[in-house]
PDB file of C-alpha atoms and ligand atoms in Angstrom:
ATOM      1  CA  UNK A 279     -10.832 -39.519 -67.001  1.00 76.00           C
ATOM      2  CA  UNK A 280     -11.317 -35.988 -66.193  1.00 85.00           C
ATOM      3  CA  UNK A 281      -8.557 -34.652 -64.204  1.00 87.00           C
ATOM      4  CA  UNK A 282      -9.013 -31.319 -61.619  1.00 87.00           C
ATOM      5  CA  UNK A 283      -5.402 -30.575 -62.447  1.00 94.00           C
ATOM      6  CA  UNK A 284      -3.423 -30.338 -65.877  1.00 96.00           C
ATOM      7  CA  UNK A 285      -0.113 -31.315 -63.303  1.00 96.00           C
ATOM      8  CA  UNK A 286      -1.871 -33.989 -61.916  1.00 96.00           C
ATOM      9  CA  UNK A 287      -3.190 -34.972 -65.376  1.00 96.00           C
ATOM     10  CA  UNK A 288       0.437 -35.161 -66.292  1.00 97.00           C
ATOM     11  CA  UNK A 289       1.900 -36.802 -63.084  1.00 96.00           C
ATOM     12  CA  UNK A 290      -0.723 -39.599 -63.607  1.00 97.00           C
ATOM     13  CA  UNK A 291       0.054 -40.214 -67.354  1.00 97.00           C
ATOM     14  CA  UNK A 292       4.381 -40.413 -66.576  1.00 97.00           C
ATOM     15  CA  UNK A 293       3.701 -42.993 -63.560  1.00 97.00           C
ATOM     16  CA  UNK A 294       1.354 -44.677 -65.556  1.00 97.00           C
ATOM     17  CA  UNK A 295       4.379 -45.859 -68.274  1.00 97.00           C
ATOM     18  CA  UNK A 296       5.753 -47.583 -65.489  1.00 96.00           C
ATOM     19  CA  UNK A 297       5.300 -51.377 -66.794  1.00 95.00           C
ATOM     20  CA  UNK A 298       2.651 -53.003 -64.551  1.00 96.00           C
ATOM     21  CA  UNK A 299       0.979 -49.751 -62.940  1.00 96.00           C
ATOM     22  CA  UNK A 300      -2.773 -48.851 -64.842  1.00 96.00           C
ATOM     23  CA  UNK A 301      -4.072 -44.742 -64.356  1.00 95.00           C
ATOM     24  CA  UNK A 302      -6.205 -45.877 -61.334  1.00 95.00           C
ATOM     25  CA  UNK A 303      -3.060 -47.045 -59.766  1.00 97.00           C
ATOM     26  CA  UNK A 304      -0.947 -43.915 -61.034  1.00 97.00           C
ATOM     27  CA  UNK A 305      -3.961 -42.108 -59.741  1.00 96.00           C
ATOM     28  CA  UNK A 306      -3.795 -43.226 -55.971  1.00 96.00           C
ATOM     29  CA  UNK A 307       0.003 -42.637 -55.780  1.00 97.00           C
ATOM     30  CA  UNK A 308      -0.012 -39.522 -57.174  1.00 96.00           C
ATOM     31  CA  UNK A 309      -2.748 -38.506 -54.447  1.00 96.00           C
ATOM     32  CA  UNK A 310      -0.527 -40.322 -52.138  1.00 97.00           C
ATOM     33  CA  UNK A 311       2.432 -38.003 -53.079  1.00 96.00           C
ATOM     34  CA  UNK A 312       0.126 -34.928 -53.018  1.00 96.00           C
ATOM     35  CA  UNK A 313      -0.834 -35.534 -49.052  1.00 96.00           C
ATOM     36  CA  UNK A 314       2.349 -36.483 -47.882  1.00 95.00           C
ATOM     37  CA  UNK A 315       4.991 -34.142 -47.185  1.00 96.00           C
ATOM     38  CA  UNK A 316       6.613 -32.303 -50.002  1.00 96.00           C
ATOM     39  CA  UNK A 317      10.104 -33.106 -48.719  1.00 96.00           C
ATOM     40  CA  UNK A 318       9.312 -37.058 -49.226  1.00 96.00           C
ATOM     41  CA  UNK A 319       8.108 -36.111 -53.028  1.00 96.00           C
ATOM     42  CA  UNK A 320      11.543 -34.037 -53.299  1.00 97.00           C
ATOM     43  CA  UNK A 321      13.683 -36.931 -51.701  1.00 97.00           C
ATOM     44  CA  UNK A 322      11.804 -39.578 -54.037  1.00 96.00           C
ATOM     45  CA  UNK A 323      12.616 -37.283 -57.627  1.00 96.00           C
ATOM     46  CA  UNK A 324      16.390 -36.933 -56.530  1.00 97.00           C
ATOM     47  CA  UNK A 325      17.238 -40.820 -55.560  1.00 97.00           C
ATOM     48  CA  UNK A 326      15.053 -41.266 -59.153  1.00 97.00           C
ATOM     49  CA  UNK A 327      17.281 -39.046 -60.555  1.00 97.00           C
ATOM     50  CA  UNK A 328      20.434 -39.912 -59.009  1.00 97.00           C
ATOM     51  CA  UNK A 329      20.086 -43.347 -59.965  1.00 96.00           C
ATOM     52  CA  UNK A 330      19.311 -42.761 -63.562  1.00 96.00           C
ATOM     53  CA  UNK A 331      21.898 -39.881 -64.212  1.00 96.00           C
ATOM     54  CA  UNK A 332      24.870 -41.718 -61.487  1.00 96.00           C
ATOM     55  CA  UNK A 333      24.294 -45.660 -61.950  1.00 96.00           C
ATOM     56  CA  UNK A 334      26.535 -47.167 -64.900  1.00 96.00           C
ATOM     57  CA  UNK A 335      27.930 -50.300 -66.081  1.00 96.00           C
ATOM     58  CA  UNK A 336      30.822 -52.551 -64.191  1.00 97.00           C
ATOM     59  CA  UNK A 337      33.575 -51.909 -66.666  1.00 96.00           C
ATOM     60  CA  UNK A 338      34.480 -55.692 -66.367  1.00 96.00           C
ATOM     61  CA  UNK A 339      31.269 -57.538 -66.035  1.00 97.00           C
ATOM     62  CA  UNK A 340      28.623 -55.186 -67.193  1.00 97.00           C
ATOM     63  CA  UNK A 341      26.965 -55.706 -63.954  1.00 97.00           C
ATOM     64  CA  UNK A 342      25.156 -52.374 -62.765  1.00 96.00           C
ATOM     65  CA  UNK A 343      27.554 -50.335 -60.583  1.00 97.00           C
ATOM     66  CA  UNK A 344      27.625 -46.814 -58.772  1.00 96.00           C
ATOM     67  CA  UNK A 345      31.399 -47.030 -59.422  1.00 96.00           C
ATOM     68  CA  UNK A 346      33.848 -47.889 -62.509  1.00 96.00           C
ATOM     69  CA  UNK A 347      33.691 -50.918 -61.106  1.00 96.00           C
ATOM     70  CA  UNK A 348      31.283 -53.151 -59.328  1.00 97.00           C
ATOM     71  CA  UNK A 349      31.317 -54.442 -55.768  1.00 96.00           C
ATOM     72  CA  UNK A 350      31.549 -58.189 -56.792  1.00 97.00           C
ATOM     73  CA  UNK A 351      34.733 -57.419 -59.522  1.00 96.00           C
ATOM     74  CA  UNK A 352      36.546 -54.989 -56.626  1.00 96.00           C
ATOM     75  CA  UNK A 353      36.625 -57.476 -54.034  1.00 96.00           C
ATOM     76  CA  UNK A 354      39.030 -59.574 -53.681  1.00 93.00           C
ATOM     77  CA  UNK A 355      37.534 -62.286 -51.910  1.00 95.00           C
ATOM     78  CA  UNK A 356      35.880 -63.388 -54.597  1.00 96.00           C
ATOM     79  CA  UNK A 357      37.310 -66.592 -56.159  1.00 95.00           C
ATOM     80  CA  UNK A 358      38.919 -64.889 -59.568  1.00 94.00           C
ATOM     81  CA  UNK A 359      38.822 -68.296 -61.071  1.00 95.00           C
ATOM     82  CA  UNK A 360      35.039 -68.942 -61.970  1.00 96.00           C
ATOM     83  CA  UNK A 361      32.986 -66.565 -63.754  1.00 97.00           C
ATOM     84  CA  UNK A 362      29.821 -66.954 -64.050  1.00 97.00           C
ATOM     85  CA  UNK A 363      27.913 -65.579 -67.641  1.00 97.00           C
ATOM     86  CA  UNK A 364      24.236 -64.438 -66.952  1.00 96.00           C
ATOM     87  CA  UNK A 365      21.353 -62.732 -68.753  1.00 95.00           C
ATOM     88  CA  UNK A 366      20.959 -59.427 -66.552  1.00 94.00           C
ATOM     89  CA  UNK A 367      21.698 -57.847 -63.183  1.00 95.00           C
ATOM     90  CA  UNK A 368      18.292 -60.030 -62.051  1.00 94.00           C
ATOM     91  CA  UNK A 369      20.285 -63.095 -62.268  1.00 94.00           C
ATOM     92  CA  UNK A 370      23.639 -61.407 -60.668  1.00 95.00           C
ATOM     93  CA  UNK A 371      20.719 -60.416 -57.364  1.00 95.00           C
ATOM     94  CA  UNK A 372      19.193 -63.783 -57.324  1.00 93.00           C
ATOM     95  CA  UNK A 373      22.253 -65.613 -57.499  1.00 93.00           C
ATOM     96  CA  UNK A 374      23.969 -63.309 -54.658  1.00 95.00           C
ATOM     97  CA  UNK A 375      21.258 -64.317 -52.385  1.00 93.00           C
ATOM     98  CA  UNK A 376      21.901 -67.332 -52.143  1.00 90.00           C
ATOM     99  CA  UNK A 377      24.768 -66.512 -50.656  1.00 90.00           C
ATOM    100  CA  UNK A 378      26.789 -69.479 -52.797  1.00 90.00           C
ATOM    101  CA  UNK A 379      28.414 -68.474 -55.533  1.00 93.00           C
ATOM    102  CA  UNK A 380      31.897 -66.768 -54.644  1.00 94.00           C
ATOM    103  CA  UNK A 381      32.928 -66.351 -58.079  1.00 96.00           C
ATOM    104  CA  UNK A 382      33.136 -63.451 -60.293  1.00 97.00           C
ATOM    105  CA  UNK A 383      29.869 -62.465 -63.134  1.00 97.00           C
ATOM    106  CA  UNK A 384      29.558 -61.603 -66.566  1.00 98.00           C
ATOM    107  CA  UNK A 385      26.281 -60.085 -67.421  1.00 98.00           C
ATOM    108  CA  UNK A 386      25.293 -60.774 -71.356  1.00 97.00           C
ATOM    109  CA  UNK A 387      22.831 -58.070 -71.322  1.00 96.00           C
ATOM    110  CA  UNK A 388      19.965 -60.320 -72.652  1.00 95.00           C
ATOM    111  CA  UNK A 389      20.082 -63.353 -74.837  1.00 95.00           C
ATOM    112  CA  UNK A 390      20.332 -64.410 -78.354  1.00 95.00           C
ATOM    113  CA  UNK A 391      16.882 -63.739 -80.035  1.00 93.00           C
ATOM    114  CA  UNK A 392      16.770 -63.392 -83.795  1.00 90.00           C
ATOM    115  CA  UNK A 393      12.543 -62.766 -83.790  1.00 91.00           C
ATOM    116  CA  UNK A 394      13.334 -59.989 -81.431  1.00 91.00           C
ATOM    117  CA  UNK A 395      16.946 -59.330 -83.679  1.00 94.00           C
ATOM    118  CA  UNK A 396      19.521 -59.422 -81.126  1.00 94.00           C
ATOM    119  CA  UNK A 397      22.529 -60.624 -82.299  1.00 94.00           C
ATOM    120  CA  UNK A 398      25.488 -61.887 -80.626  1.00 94.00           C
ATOM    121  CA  UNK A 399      27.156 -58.652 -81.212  1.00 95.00           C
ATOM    122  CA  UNK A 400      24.095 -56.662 -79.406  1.00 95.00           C
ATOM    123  CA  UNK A 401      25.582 -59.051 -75.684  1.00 96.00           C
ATOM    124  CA  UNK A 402      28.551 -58.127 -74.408  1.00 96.00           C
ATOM    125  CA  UNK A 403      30.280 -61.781 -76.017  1.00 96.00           C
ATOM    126  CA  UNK A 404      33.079 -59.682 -76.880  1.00 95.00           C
ATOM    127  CA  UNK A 405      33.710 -58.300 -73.902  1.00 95.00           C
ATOM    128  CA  UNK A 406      33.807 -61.499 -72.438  1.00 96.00           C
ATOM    129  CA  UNK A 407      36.213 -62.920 -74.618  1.00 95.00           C
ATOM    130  CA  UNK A 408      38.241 -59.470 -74.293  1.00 94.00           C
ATOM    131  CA  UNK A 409      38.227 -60.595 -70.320  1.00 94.00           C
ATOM    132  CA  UNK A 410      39.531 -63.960 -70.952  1.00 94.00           C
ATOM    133  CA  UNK A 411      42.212 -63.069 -73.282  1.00 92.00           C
ATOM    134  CA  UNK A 412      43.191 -60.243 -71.034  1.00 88.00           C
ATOM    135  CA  UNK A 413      44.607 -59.670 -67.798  1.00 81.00           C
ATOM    136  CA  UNK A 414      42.218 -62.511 -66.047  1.00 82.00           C
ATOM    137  CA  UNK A 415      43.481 -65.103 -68.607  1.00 81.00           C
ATOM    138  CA  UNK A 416      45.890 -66.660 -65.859  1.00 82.00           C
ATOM    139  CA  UNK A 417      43.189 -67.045 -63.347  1.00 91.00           C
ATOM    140  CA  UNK A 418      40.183 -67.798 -65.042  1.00 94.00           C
ATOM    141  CA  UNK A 419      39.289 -71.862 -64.809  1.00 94.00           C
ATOM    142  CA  UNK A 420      35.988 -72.070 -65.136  1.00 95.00           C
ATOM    143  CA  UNK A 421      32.948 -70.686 -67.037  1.00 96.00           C
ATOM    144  CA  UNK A 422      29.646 -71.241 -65.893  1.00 95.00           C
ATOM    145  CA  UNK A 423      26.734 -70.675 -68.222  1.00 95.00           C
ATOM    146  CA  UNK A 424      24.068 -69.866 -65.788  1.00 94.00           C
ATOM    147  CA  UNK A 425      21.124 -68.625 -68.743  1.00 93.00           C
ATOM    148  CA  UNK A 426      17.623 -69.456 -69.177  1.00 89.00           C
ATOM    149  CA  UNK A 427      16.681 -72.969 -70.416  1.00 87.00           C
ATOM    150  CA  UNK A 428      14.801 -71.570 -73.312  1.00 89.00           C
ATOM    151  CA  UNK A 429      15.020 -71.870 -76.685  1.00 91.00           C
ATOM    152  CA  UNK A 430      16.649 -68.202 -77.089  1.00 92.00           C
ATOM    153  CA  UNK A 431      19.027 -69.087 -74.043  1.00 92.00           C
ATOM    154  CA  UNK A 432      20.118 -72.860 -75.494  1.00 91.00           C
ATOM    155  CA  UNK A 433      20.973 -70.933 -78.848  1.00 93.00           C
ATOM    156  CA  UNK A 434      22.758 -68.207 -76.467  1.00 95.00           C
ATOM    157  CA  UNK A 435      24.523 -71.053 -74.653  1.00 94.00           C
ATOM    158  CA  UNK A 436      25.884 -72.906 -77.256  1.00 94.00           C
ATOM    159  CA  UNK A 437      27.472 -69.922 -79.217  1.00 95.00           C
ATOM    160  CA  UNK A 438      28.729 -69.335 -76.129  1.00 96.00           C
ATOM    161  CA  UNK A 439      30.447 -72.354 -76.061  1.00 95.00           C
ATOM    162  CA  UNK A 440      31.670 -72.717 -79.386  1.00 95.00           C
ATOM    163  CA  UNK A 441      33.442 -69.357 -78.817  1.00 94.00           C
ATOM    164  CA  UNK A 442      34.882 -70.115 -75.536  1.00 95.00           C
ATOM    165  CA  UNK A 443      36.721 -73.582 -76.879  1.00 93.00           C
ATOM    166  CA  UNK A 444      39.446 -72.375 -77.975  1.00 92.00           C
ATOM    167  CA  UNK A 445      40.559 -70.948 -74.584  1.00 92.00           C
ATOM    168  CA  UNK A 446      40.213 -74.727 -72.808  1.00 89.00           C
ATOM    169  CA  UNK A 447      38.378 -74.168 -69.564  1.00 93.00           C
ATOM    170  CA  UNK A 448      35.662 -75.995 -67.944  1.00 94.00           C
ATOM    171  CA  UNK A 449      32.612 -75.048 -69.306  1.00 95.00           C
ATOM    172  CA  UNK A 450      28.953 -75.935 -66.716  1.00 92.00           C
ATOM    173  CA  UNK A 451      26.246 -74.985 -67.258  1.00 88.00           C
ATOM    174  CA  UNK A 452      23.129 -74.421 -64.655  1.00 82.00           C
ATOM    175  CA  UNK A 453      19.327 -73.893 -66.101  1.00 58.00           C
ATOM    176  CA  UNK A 454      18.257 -70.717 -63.970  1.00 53.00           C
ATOM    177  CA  UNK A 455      16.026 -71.527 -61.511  1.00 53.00           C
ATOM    178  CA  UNK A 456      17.700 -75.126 -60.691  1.00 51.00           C
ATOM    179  CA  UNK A 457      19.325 -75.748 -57.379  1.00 50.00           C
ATOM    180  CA  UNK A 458      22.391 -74.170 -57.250  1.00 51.00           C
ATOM    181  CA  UNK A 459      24.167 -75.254 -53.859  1.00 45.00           C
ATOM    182  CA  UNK A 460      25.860 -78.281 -54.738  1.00 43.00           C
ATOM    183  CA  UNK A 461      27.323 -77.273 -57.952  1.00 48.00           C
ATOM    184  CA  UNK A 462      28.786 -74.519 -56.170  1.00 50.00           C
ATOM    185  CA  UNK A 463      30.037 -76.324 -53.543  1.00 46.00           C
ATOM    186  CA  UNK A 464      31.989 -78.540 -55.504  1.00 45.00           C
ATOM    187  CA  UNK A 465      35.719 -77.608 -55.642  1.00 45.00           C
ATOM    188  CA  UNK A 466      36.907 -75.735 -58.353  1.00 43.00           C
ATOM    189  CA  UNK A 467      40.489 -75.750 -57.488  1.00 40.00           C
TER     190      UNK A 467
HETATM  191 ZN1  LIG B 280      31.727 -56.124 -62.130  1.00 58.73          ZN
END
């Protein structure tokens, strides 16, 4: 394609390594941006750039956080007993809105996958066992294994397990993407 403009040439090509968005696409918002205000362009670089400079990791659950620690592991109306282990933040999101779960996270950070080489020491494993021998090992009860019911997550979950038996807590596990509701509405206590 032959661009009237090296900058727009170059704006094109950055928005086009977004996963999921082609030149043509890149094209039209990039025109977009051009005939809107320039203070909208400015306000959309700094929240880009606030979020990728300012947002961090939950020191406790590896969730993604603005602060040291994350909304979910700061509150205490959470139910400090149940932690539940998931893939990413996705899973932290679409578990959250469904408004159920009142428990605290741990996000892996992906899953076991040795064709793609990630190792259990590329997941935050550790961390999780750091968690349950630390100051949350007189409240935690109950670890729910909410990852994928693929090959890569079954091999996740049951190093997972094997790993947590020594600390004797209930272990459940939920296939992501299964009703959730009634599992969580069970009593824990
Ligand atoms: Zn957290």
């Amino acid at each position: 394609m032959e661009y009237p403009s090296k900058l727009i040439e170059d704006a094109v090509n950055e928005v086009s390594k977004l996963p999921g968005i082609g030149k043509k696409t890149a094209l039209r918002l990039v025109l977009h941006l051009l005939k809107r205000d320039e203070d909208q362009t400015e306000l959309l670089a700094q929240s880009l750039m606030a979020m990728r400079t300012k947002v961090k990791y939950c020191q406790k659950c590896h969730n993604l956080s603005d602060h040291d620690l994350c909304t979910i592991c700061a509150s205490h109306k959470r139910d400090q007993s149940l932690i539940c282990v998931v893939e990413d933040t996705r899973d932290v999101l679409a578990i959250e809105n469904t408004a159920q779960f009142k428990g605290l996270y741990h996000v892996l950070g992906g899953i076991i996958s040795p064709v793609e080489g990630v190792g259990p020491s590329d997941l935050q494993i550790d961390s999780l066992m750091a968690r349950l021998r630390g100051t949350e090992s007189e409240q935690v009860r109950e670890i729910i294994l909410a990852i994928s019911p693929t090959m890569e997550g079954d091999t996740t979950a049951f190093y997972l397990q094997k790993k947590l038996k020594p600390f004797n807590l209930k272990i459940s596990t939920i296939a992501r993407g299964f009703p959730l509701v009634a599992t969580w509405n069970t009593p824990t206590k």
